[in-house]
Amino acid sequence: MSYRHICYDRSVNIFLPALLGIALLILLCAHLLNRKKQAGSEGRVHALETDLARVRSTAETLSKTLSDLRAIHSSEQYAQHIISKLNQGIMYIDQHRAVVFINRYGEQFLHNTETIGKPYTDVLRMTQNGRNDNTLIEEAFSGKSAVFPDGTAIITRSGAVPVSGSVLSVVIDDPGRAVVVAFIDDTVNAEHEKEEKAFFSQTAHELRTPLTVIRLTVGLLLKQYDTLGREKILEHLRRADITAEHLVKLINDFLYMSRIELGRLDIDIKPFDMLKLTDEVVRDLTPLATERKLYLHHDGTDLEYRTVIGDPVRSKEVMTNLISNGIKYTVQGGVTVTHRAKDNMLLTTVADTGAGIPQEFQRMLFRRFTQVGEAREQPTAKSTGLGLYISKKTAQLMHGDVYLESSEPGKGSVFCFTLPLG
Ligand code: ADP
């Protein structure tokens, strides 16, 4: 029995009284015609009126039944139309555990168009955290409706697909129960959840490492203060100080990142001079470059358009990150900043002569906590693996972007920061 049959059966329930009503009406009309011929006298007028009243009442009942039938017929059609178009799978399993209906999404999801009439176990196999398990459906046959727990997947012809959904136990006229299974592909959410879990464990790890270093250093100083000597004590204190600084940077980056992700980062968009802003950043970072015996050049001459639309404070943070990365990952040579206009955008490129980034790591660069290269020994520990992620998101909030233009291991990298021209 298919879903159509179920609708048909219900229609029959309405059709029968309608047909009986029509038959009764025909009989009454014939009877009336007969009576009318005989109705010659006044006494019979009353009987005729009674008969006419009965005909009217039957006709009214009949008309109401027919309009009910029409309404039900069209609502069945609507329901069927809606279910077939639903963006989630719907499967109806009867009390004999055979599939009697599946909508188009369900068929496409299972990659199977031959499910009707088959035992449901042949077409719908569910897994719970990797273990084959149709318990939910079986329990629904004994009356327990339920929502799929986390880790539910359905095995399709192309493998196990994470799903969310529910099973509904349905009471039907025949003895026993039918079951409706509703499901939806949850791959995107499952991946997102996995990524979030990985992120949290990574975050905890990133925070624990510097805290452990600080704790051990302080513990050592407390135990051996009298024997260590001034130089060693200073060395340990410096290390604790650098690690604490790193911890503060990490926490600040987390807070910044969560503000971006919650959509709470204040962005004050206005026109500003990109050349002037780059000059400021270059001036701030020149001492660091000089200390590392690197050059830091900014070439802004001949630039026709220099006004961009963005948040100058946030743009300065992005530029600082890109230029300090260039210095951090360069041993010989230096960093050059240039600008060019293209398609209503100002492209600011930061090119270094440093370590470069291997091809296989390039696509991971803008993910959280990615650290693919060997940063040079830092006077202050500042590597968090969040800088590029934050820079890209910030630039995108200003309708620009940050991306890697090119990179060659051993030769250097070119990063690009774009903003709309004013
Ligand atoms: P951080 O520098 O704090 O580690 P970023 O997100 O700024 O974090 O950078 C992520 C990773 O990308 C770095 O760890 C490094 O491996 C690589 N990287 C970034 N900029 C450069 C660069 N100019 N040259 C080589 N590698 C780079």
Short mmCIF file of C-alpha atoms and ligand atoms in Angstrom, two decimals:
data_model
loop_
_atom_site.label_atom_id
_atom_site.label_comp_id
_atom_site.label_asym_id
_atom_site.label_seq_id
_atom_site.Cartn_x
_atom_site.Cartn_y
_atom_site.Cartn_z
CA MET A 1 0.00 0.00 0.00
CA SER A 2 1.48 3.35 -1.00
CA TYR A 3 0.83 6.80 0.37
CA ARG A 4 -1.50 7.35 -2.60
CA HIS A 5 -3.45 4.26 -1.54
CA ILE A 6 -3.78 5.65 1.96
CA CYS A 7 -5.22 8.88 0.52
CA TYR A 8 -7.44 6.86 -1.78
CA ASP A 9 -8.82 4.80 1.12
CA ARG A 10 -9.70 7.94 2.98
CA SER A 11 -11.41 9.33 -0.14
CA VAL A 12 -13.50 6.16 -0.38
CA ASN A 13 -14.72 6.77 3.17
CA ILE A 14 -16.14 10.08 2.03
CA PHE A 15 -17.34 8.85 -1.36
CA LEU A 16 -19.58 6.13 0.08
CA PRO A 17 -22.00 8.40 1.98
CA ALA A 18 -22.01 10.72 -1.04
CA LEU A 19 -23.03 7.88 -3.36
CA LEU A 20 -25.64 6.64 -0.90
CA GLY A 21 -26.99 10.21 -0.68
CA ILE A 22 -27.28 10.43 -4.48
CA ALA A 23 -29.08 7.07 -4.64
CA LEU A 24 -31.48 8.18 -1.91
CA LEU A 25 -32.15 11.45 -3.74
CA ILE A 26 -32.95 9.63 -6.97
CA LEU A 27 -35.33 7.30 -5.16
CA LEU A 28 -37.05 10.23 -3.41
CA CYS A 29 -37.45 12.15 -6.68
CA ALA A 30 -39.05 9.12 -8.34
CA HIS A 31 -41.29 8.69 -5.34
CA LEU A 32 -42.29 12.38 -5.44
CA LEU A 33 -43.12 12.29 -9.13
CA ASN A 34 -45.30 9.33 -8.42
CA ARG A 35 -46.95 11.07 -5.47
CA LYS A 36 -47.44 14.28 -7.46
CA LYS A 37 -49.52 12.42 -9.98
CA GLN A 38 -51.71 11.14 -7.19
CA ALA A 39 -51.82 14.47 -5.32
CA GLY A 40 -55.13 15.71 -6.36
CA SER A 41 -56.66 16.63 -3.08
CA GLU A 42 -55.78 19.22 -0.44
CA GLY A 43 -55.02 16.52 2.17
CA ARG A 44 -52.19 15.24 0.20
CA VAL A 45 -50.46 18.68 -0.10
CA HIS A 46 -49.19 18.34 3.46
CA ALA A 47 -47.63 14.93 2.75
CA LEU A 48 -46.05 16.42 -0.37
CA GLU A 49 -44.53 19.28 1.66
CA THR A 50 -43.08 16.81 4.17
CA ASP A 51 -41.52 14.82 1.35
CA LEU A 52 -40.08 18.00 -0.18
CA ALA A 53 -38.54 18.96 3.18
CA ARG A 54 -36.89 15.56 3.35
CA VAL A 55 -35.54 15.99 -0.18
CA ARG A 56 -34.14 19.41 0.73
CA SER A 57 -32.45 18.10 3.85
CA THR A 58 -30.95 15.13 1.94
CA ALA A 59 -29.74 17.48 -0.80
CA GLU A 60 -28.13 19.73 1.81
CA THR A 61 -26.37 16.79 3.46
CA LEU A 62 -25.23 15.59 0.06
CA SER A 63 -23.91 18.99 -0.94
CA LYS A 64 -22.00 19.32 2.36
CA THR A 65 -20.52 15.83 1.92
CA LEU A 66 -19.43 16.65 -1.62
CA SER A 67 -17.78 19.91 -0.59
CA ASP A 68 -16.03 18.12 2.33
CA LEU A 69 -14.83 15.54 -0.16
CA ARG A 70 -13.48 18.26 -2.46
CA ALA A 71 -11.71 20.00 0.43
CA ILE A 72 -10.17 16.75 1.66
CA HIS A 73 -9.16 15.73 -1.82
CA SER A 74 -7.38 19.02 -2.43
CA SER A 75 -5.78 19.09 1.05
CA GLU A 76 -4.50 15.54 0.46
CA GLN A 77 -3.02 16.79 -2.78
CA TYR A 78 -1.46 19.76 -1.03
CA ALA A 79 -0.04 17.55 1.71
CA GLN A 80 1.38 15.14 -0.81
CA HIS A 81 2.84 18.00 -2.85
CA ILE A 82 4.42 19.60 0.22
CA ILE A 83 5.87 16.31 1.49
CA SER A 84 7.34 15.49 -1.91
CA LYS A 85 9.01 18.92 -2.06
CA LEU A 86 10.26 18.92 1.55
CA ASN A 87 13.95 19.49 1.98
CA GLN A 88 14.20 16.55 4.33
CA GLY A 89 13.68 12.84 3.91
CA ILE A 90 10.33 11.36 4.93
CA MET A 91 9.83 7.59 4.98
CA TYR A 92 6.62 5.86 5.99
CA ILE A 93 7.00 2.26 7.18
CA ASP A 94 3.84 0.22 7.74
CA GLN A 95 3.06 -2.21 10.55
CA HIS A 96 4.54 -5.07 8.49
CA ARG A 97 7.85 -3.14 8.43
CA ALA A 98 7.58 -2.48 4.70
CA VAL A 99 8.34 0.90 3.15
CA VAL A 100 5.09 2.34 1.76
CA PHE A 101 6.19 5.87 1.03
CA ILE A 102 9.38 7.83 0.61
CA ASN A 103 9.66 11.38 -0.71
CA ARG A 104 12.07 12.59 -3.38
CA TYR A 105 14.67 13.95 -0.94
CA GLY A 106 14.70 10.54 0.80
CA GLU A 107 15.25 8.69 -2.47
CA GLN A 108 18.01 11.06 -3.52
CA PHE A 109 19.65 10.88 -0.10
CA LEU A 110 19.68 7.08 -0.12
CA HIS A 111 20.60 6.95 -3.84
CA ASN A 112 17.78 4.42 -4.15
CA THR A 113 14.55 4.72 -6.14
CA GLU A 114 13.39 1.17 -5.53
CA THR A 115 12.36 1.20 -1.92
CA ILE A 116 8.55 0.87 -2.02
CA GLY A 117 7.28 -2.48 -0.79
CA LYS A 118 10.68 -3.57 0.49
CA PRO A 119 11.41 -4.37 4.15
CA TYR A 120 12.71 -1.14 5.63
CA THR A 121 15.83 -2.95 6.91
CA ASP A 122 16.85 -3.50 3.27
CA VAL A 123 16.81 0.20 2.45
CA LEU A 124 17.37 2.15 5.66
CA ARG A 125 20.37 1.24 7.77
CA MET A 126 21.17 3.55 10.64
CA THR A 127 24.36 3.69 12.68
CA GLN A 128 25.00 5.02 16.16
CA ASN A 129 28.57 6.27 16.57
CA GLY A 130 29.70 3.82 13.90
CA ARG A 131 27.67 0.80 15.13
CA ASN A 132 24.82 -0.57 13.01
CA ASP A 133 21.68 0.13 14.96
CA ASN A 134 18.01 0.30 13.94
CA THR A 135 16.85 0.25 17.57
CA LEU A 136 15.21 3.66 17.30
CA ILE A 137 12.91 2.47 14.52
CA GLU A 138 12.16 -0.82 16.27
CA GLU A 139 11.27 1.05 19.47
CA ALA A 140 8.94 3.28 17.47
CA PHE A 141 6.99 0.16 16.45
CA SER A 142 6.29 -0.37 20.14
CA GLY A 143 5.12 3.20 20.57
CA LYS A 144 8.24 5.22 21.41
CA SER A 145 8.84 8.29 19.25
CA ALA A 146 12.32 9.79 19.54
CA VAL A 147 14.79 12.33 18.20
CA PHE A 148 18.03 10.97 16.70
CA PRO A 149 20.81 11.22 19.28
CA ASP A 150 24.19 12.80 18.37
CA GLY A 151 26.37 10.55 16.25
CA THR A 152 23.50 9.13 14.17
CA ALA A 153 24.25 8.35 10.54
CA ILE A 154 22.42 6.62 7.69
CA ILE A 155 24.31 4.28 5.43
CA THR A 156 23.74 5.25 1.82
CA ARG A 157 25.20 3.79 -1.34
CA SER A 158 28.00 6.35 -1.07
CA GLY A 159 28.78 5.68 2.60
CA ALA A 160 27.63 6.72 6.08
CA VAL A 161 26.15 10.24 6.13
CA PRO A 162 25.62 12.07 9.47
CA VAL A 163 21.94 12.90 9.96
CA SER A 164 19.64 14.65 12.36
CA GLY A 165 15.96 13.80 12.53
CA SER A 166 13.31 11.84 14.40
CA VAL A 167 11.16 8.72 14.36
CA LEU A 168 7.45 9.01 14.95
CA SER A 169 5.28 6.15 16.13
CA VAL A 170 1.89 6.30 14.36
CA VAL A 171 -1.29 4.54 15.49
CA ILE A 172 -3.21 3.10 12.52
CA ASP A 173 -6.56 1.33 12.20
CA ASP A 174 -5.08 -2.14 11.70
CA PRO A 175 -3.52 -3.74 14.73
CA GLY A 176 0.04 -2.52 15.20
CA ARG A 177 1.80 0.74 14.56
CA ALA A 178 3.42 2.40 11.59
CA VAL A 179 6.55 4.51 11.78
CA VAL A 180 7.46 7.76 10.07
CA VAL A 181 11.19 8.50 9.84
CA ALA A 182 12.18 12.11 9.11
CA PHE A 183 15.86 12.83 8.45
CA ILE A 184 18.14 15.51 7.09
CA ASP A 185 21.77 15.50 5.96
CA ASP A 186 23.82 16.91 8.83
CA THR A 187 27.27 16.68 7.24
CA VAL A 188 27.97 20.42 7.41
CA ASN A 189 26.92 20.73 11.07
CA ALA A 190 28.80 17.56 12.02
CA GLU A 191 31.99 18.89 10.44
CA HIS A 192 31.52 22.26 12.07
CA GLU A 193 31.01 20.58 15.44
CA LYS A 194 34.12 18.46 14.93
CA GLU A 195 36.12 21.56 14.05
CA GLU A 196 34.81 23.39 17.13
CA LYS A 197 35.73 20.45 19.39
CA ALA A 198 39.23 20.32 17.86
CA PHE A 199 39.50 24.08 18.32
CA PHE A 200 38.60 23.91 22.00
CA SER A 201 41.09 21.16 22.73
CA GLN A 202 43.75 23.04 20.79
CA THR A 203 42.93 26.24 22.68
CA ALA A 204 43.25 24.46 26.02
CA HIS A 205 46.59 23.05 24.87
CA GLU A 206 47.84 26.46 23.69
CA LEU A 207 46.96 28.01 27.05
CA ARG A 208 48.32 25.18 29.14
CA THR A 209 51.80 25.24 27.56
CA PRO A 210 52.83 28.79 28.62
CA LEU A 211 51.12 28.40 31.99
CA THR A 212 53.13 25.23 32.65
CA VAL A 213 56.36 27.01 31.67
CA ILE A 214 55.60 29.88 34.08
CA ARG A 215 54.66 27.50 36.89
CA LEU A 216 57.79 25.39 36.48
CA THR A 217 60.05 28.45 36.29
CA VAL A 218 58.55 30.03 39.39
CA GLY A 219 58.70 26.64 41.18
CA LEU A 220 62.39 26.32 40.30
CA LEU A 221 63.14 29.85 41.48
CA LEU A 222 61.36 29.26 44.78
CA LYS A 223 63.28 26.02 45.40
CA GLN A 224 66.74 27.10 44.29
CA TYR A 225 66.72 30.85 44.90
CA ASP A 226 69.66 30.67 47.32
CA THR A 227 71.88 28.51 45.12
CA LEU A 228 71.15 29.70 41.57
CA GLY A 229 73.11 32.94 41.47
CA ARG A 230 71.99 36.32 40.09
CA GLU A 231 72.54 35.62 36.37
CA LYS A 232 70.56 32.36 36.33
CA ILE A 233 67.77 33.90 38.34
CA LEU A 234 67.53 36.78 35.86
CA GLU A 235 67.53 34.34 32.94
CA HIS A 236 64.61 32.39 34.45
CA LEU A 237 62.72 35.56 35.23
CA ARG A 238 63.17 36.80 31.65
CA ARG A 239 61.83 33.50 30.33
CA ALA A 240 58.80 33.69 32.63
CA ASP A 241 58.22 37.28 31.53
CA ILE A 242 58.34 36.41 27.80
CA THR A 243 56.02 33.45 28.34
CA ALA A 244 53.57 35.58 30.33
CA GLU A 245 53.63 38.13 27.52
CA HIS A 246 52.86 35.37 25.04
CA LEU A 247 49.97 34.22 27.22
CA VAL A 248 48.50 37.71 27.31
CA LYS A 249 48.85 37.98 23.50
CA LEU A 250 47.17 34.62 23.08
CA ILE A 251 44.24 35.60 25.29
CA ASN A 252 43.92 38.95 23.53
CA ASP A 253 43.86 37.16 20.17
CA PHE A 254 41.17 34.78 21.45
CA LEU A 255 39.05 37.67 22.60
CA TYR A 256 39.56 39.47 19.30
CA MET A 257 38.70 36.31 17.39
CA SER A 258 35.55 35.66 19.40
CA ARG A 259 34.45 39.28 18.90
CA ILE A 260 34.82 38.74 15.14
CA GLU A 261 32.93 35.45 15.24
CA LEU A 262 30.11 36.84 17.36
CA GLY A 263 29.87 39.82 15.00
CA ARG A 264 30.82 42.18 17.86
CA LEU A 265 34.00 43.71 16.47
CA ASP A 266 33.57 47.47 16.23
CA ILE A 267 34.46 48.63 12.75
CA ASP A 268 34.50 52.33 12.00
CA ILE A 269 34.54 52.62 8.21
CA LYS A 270 35.74 55.92 6.75
CA PRO A 271 38.11 57.19 4.07
CA PHE A 272 41.78 57.32 5.07
CA ASP A 273 45.19 57.64 3.46
CA MET A 274 46.67 54.17 3.06
CA LEU A 275 50.12 55.52 2.20
CA LYS A 276 50.28 57.53 5.42
CA LEU A 277 49.07 54.58 7.47
CA THR A 278 51.69 52.25 5.92
CA ASP A 279 54.39 54.83 6.63
CA GLU A 280 53.40 54.82 10.29
CA VAL A 281 53.53 51.01 10.53
CA VAL A 282 56.87 50.90 8.72
CA ARG A 283 58.25 53.51 11.11
CA ASP A 284 57.05 51.50 14.14
CA LEU A 285 58.59 48.27 12.87
CA THR A 286 61.87 49.61 11.51
CA PRO A 287 63.71 49.15 14.85
CA LEU A 288 62.74 45.45 14.84
CA ALA A 289 63.95 45.01 11.25
CA THR A 290 67.20 46.89 11.98
CA GLU A 291 67.79 44.73 15.04
CA ARG A 292 67.56 41.69 12.77
CA LYS A 293 69.78 43.28 10.15
CA LEU A 294 66.95 43.33 7.61
CA TYR A 295 65.78 46.16 5.39
CA LEU A 296 62.20 47.43 5.52
CA HIS A 297 61.19 49.48 2.45
CA HIS A 298 57.98 51.24 1.66
CA ASP A 299 57.51 52.37 -1.92
CA GLY A 300 54.50 54.62 -2.34
CA THR A 301 55.72 57.01 -5.00
CA ASP A 302 53.76 57.36 -8.26
CA LEU A 303 50.61 56.09 -6.60
CA GLU A 304 47.69 57.99 -8.08
CA TYR A 305 44.98 56.79 -5.68
CA ARG A 306 45.84 56.43 -2.02
CA THR A 307 42.52 57.00 -0.25
CA VAL A 308 40.76 53.81 0.76
CA ILE A 309 37.54 53.10 2.64
CA GLY A 310 38.04 51.08 5.81
CA ASP A 311 38.73 51.29 9.51
CA PRO A 312 42.18 52.90 9.93
CA VAL A 313 42.75 51.34 13.38
CA ARG A 314 41.89 47.82 12.19
CA SER A 315 43.83 48.33 8.95
CA LYS A 316 46.89 49.28 10.98
CA GLU A 317 46.57 46.02 12.91
CA VAL A 318 46.38 44.04 9.66
CA MET A 319 49.40 45.84 8.17
CA THR A 320 51.37 45.37 11.40
CA ASN A 321 50.65 41.65 11.35
CA LEU A 322 51.70 41.20 7.72
CA ILE A 323 54.90 43.27 8.00
CA SER A 324 55.96 41.76 11.34
CA ASN A 325 55.37 38.27 9.89
CA GLY A 326 57.64 39.22 6.99
CA ILE A 327 60.35 40.26 9.46
CA LYS A 328 59.74 37.23 11.71
CA TYR A 329 60.11 34.68 8.94
CA THR A 330 63.05 36.30 7.12
CA VAL A 331 66.70 35.64 7.92
CA GLN A 332 68.43 37.54 5.12
CA GLY A 333 67.34 40.46 2.96
CA GLY A 334 64.17 42.16 4.14
CA VAL A 335 60.62 43.28 3.49
CA THR A 336 59.23 45.62 0.80
CA VAL A 337 55.76 47.16 0.89
CA THR A 338 54.21 48.45 -2.35
CA HIS A 339 50.76 49.47 -3.58
CA ARG A 340 48.84 49.23 -6.82
CA ALA A 341 45.25 49.95 -7.81
CA LYS A 342 43.10 47.34 -9.51
CA ASP A 343 39.34 47.05 -10.10
CA ASN A 344 38.39 49.80 -7.62
CA MET A 345 40.57 48.24 -4.93
CA LEU A 346 43.92 49.30 -3.52
CA LEU A 347 46.25 46.31 -3.26
CA THR A 348 49.00 46.66 -0.68
CA THR A 349 51.61 43.93 -1.03
CA VAL A 350 54.12 42.87 1.61
CA ALA A 351 56.96 40.94 -0.02
CA ASP A 352 59.73 39.33 2.00
CA THR A 353 62.87 37.41 1.10
CA GLY A 354 62.30 34.85 3.82
CA ALA A 355 61.64 31.17 4.35
CA GLY A 356 58.63 30.96 2.03
CA ILE A 357 55.73 28.59 2.58
CA PRO A 358 55.62 25.06 1.13
CA GLN A 359 52.82 24.54 -1.38
CA GLU A 360 51.04 21.91 0.73
CA PHE A 361 50.70 24.33 3.70
CA GLN A 362 49.56 27.34 1.73
CA ARG A 363 45.85 26.51 1.83
CA MET A 364 45.97 26.06 5.63
CA LEU A 365 47.57 29.44 6.30
CA PHE A 366 44.39 31.30 7.18
CA ARG A 367 43.04 28.68 9.56
CA ARG A 368 43.17 29.17 13.31
CA PHE A 369 46.42 28.11 15.03
CA THR A 370 48.24 27.31 11.82
CA GLN A 371 51.98 27.49 12.26
CA VAL A 372 53.67 26.04 9.26
CA GLY A 373 57.08 27.61 9.17
CA GLU A 374 60.00 28.00 11.52
CA ALA A 375 59.78 31.44 13.10
CA ARG A 376 63.11 32.95 13.92
CA GLU A 377 64.01 33.14 17.56
CA GLN A 378 61.95 36.03 18.93
CA PRO A 379 63.09 38.67 21.41
CA THR A 380 59.49 38.43 22.58
CA ALA A 381 57.42 35.32 22.02
CA LYS A 382 54.54 36.37 19.80
CA SER A 383 53.60 33.42 17.61
CA THR A 384 50.03 32.30 18.13
CA GLY A 385 49.04 31.05 14.70
CA LEU A 386 45.97 33.34 14.86
CA GLY A 387 47.37 36.48 13.21
CA LEU A 388 46.56 35.65 9.57
CA TYR A 389 43.12 34.25 10.47
CA ILE A 390 42.24 37.47 12.34
CA SER A 391 43.74 39.68 9.61
CA LYS A 392 41.73 38.02 6.85
CA LYS A 393 38.45 38.17 8.79
CA THR A 394 39.05 41.81 9.73
CA ALA A 395 39.87 42.76 6.13
CA GLN A 396 36.73 40.98 4.93
CA LEU A 397 34.63 42.94 7.44
CA MET A 398 35.94 46.07 5.69
CA HIS A 399 34.97 44.59 2.25
CA GLY A 400 38.59 43.83 1.47
CA ASP A 401 40.75 40.73 1.83
CA VAL A 402 44.10 39.33 2.85
CA TYR A 403 45.60 36.52 0.82
CA LEU A 404 48.87 34.95 -0.16
CA GLU A 405 49.78 36.23 -3.63
CA SER A 406 52.78 33.95 -4.10
CA SER A 407 55.38 32.09 -2.11
CA GLU A 408 58.37 29.97 -2.86
CA PRO A 409 60.28 28.06 -0.21
CA GLY A 410 63.70 29.59 0.27
CA LYS A 411 62.85 32.68 -1.82
CA GLY A 412 60.14 34.45 0.11
CA SER A 413 56.43 35.24 0.17
CA VAL A 414 54.13 38.00 -1.03
CA PHE A 415 50.99 38.70 1.01
CA CYS A 416 48.32 41.06 -0.25
CA PHE A 417 45.93 43.30 1.72
CA THR A 418 43.12 44.83 -0.32
CA LEU A 419 40.64 47.59 0.53
CA PRO A 420 38.08 49.45 -1.59
CA LEU A 421 39.41 52.69 -3.07
CA GLY A 422 37.79 55.86 -1.82
P1 ADP B 1 51.89 33.51 13.88
O1 ADP B 1 52.81 34.34 13.05
O2 ADP B 1 51.50 34.16 15.15
O3 ADP B 1 52.32 32.10 14.03
P2 ADP B 1 50.06 33.89 11.70
O4 ADP B 1 48.64 33.50 11.58
O5 ADP B 1 50.39 35.31 11.48
O6 ADP B 1 50.52 33.40 13.12
O7 ADP B 1 50.88 32.99 10.70
C1 ADP B 1 50.56 31.62 10.60
C2 ADP B 1 51.73 30.86 10.06
O8 ADP B 1 51.94 31.20 8.69
C3 ADP B 1 53.04 31.17 10.75
O9 ADP B 1 53.21 30.37 11.87
C4 ADP B 1 54.02 30.83 9.68
O10 ADP B 1 54.25 29.45 9.70
C5 ADP B 1 53.31 31.17 8.38
N1 ADP B 1 53.70 32.50 7.86
C6 ADP B 1 53.03 33.64 8.02
N2 ADP B 1 53.63 34.67 7.39
C7 ADP B 1 54.74 34.15 6.82
C8 ADP B 1 55.78 34.68 6.02
N3 ADP B 1 55.82 35.97 5.68
N4 ADP B 1 56.74 33.82 5.60
C9 ADP B 1 56.70 32.52 5.91
N5 ADP B 1 55.74 31.95 6.67
C10 ADP B 1 54.76 32.74 7.11
#
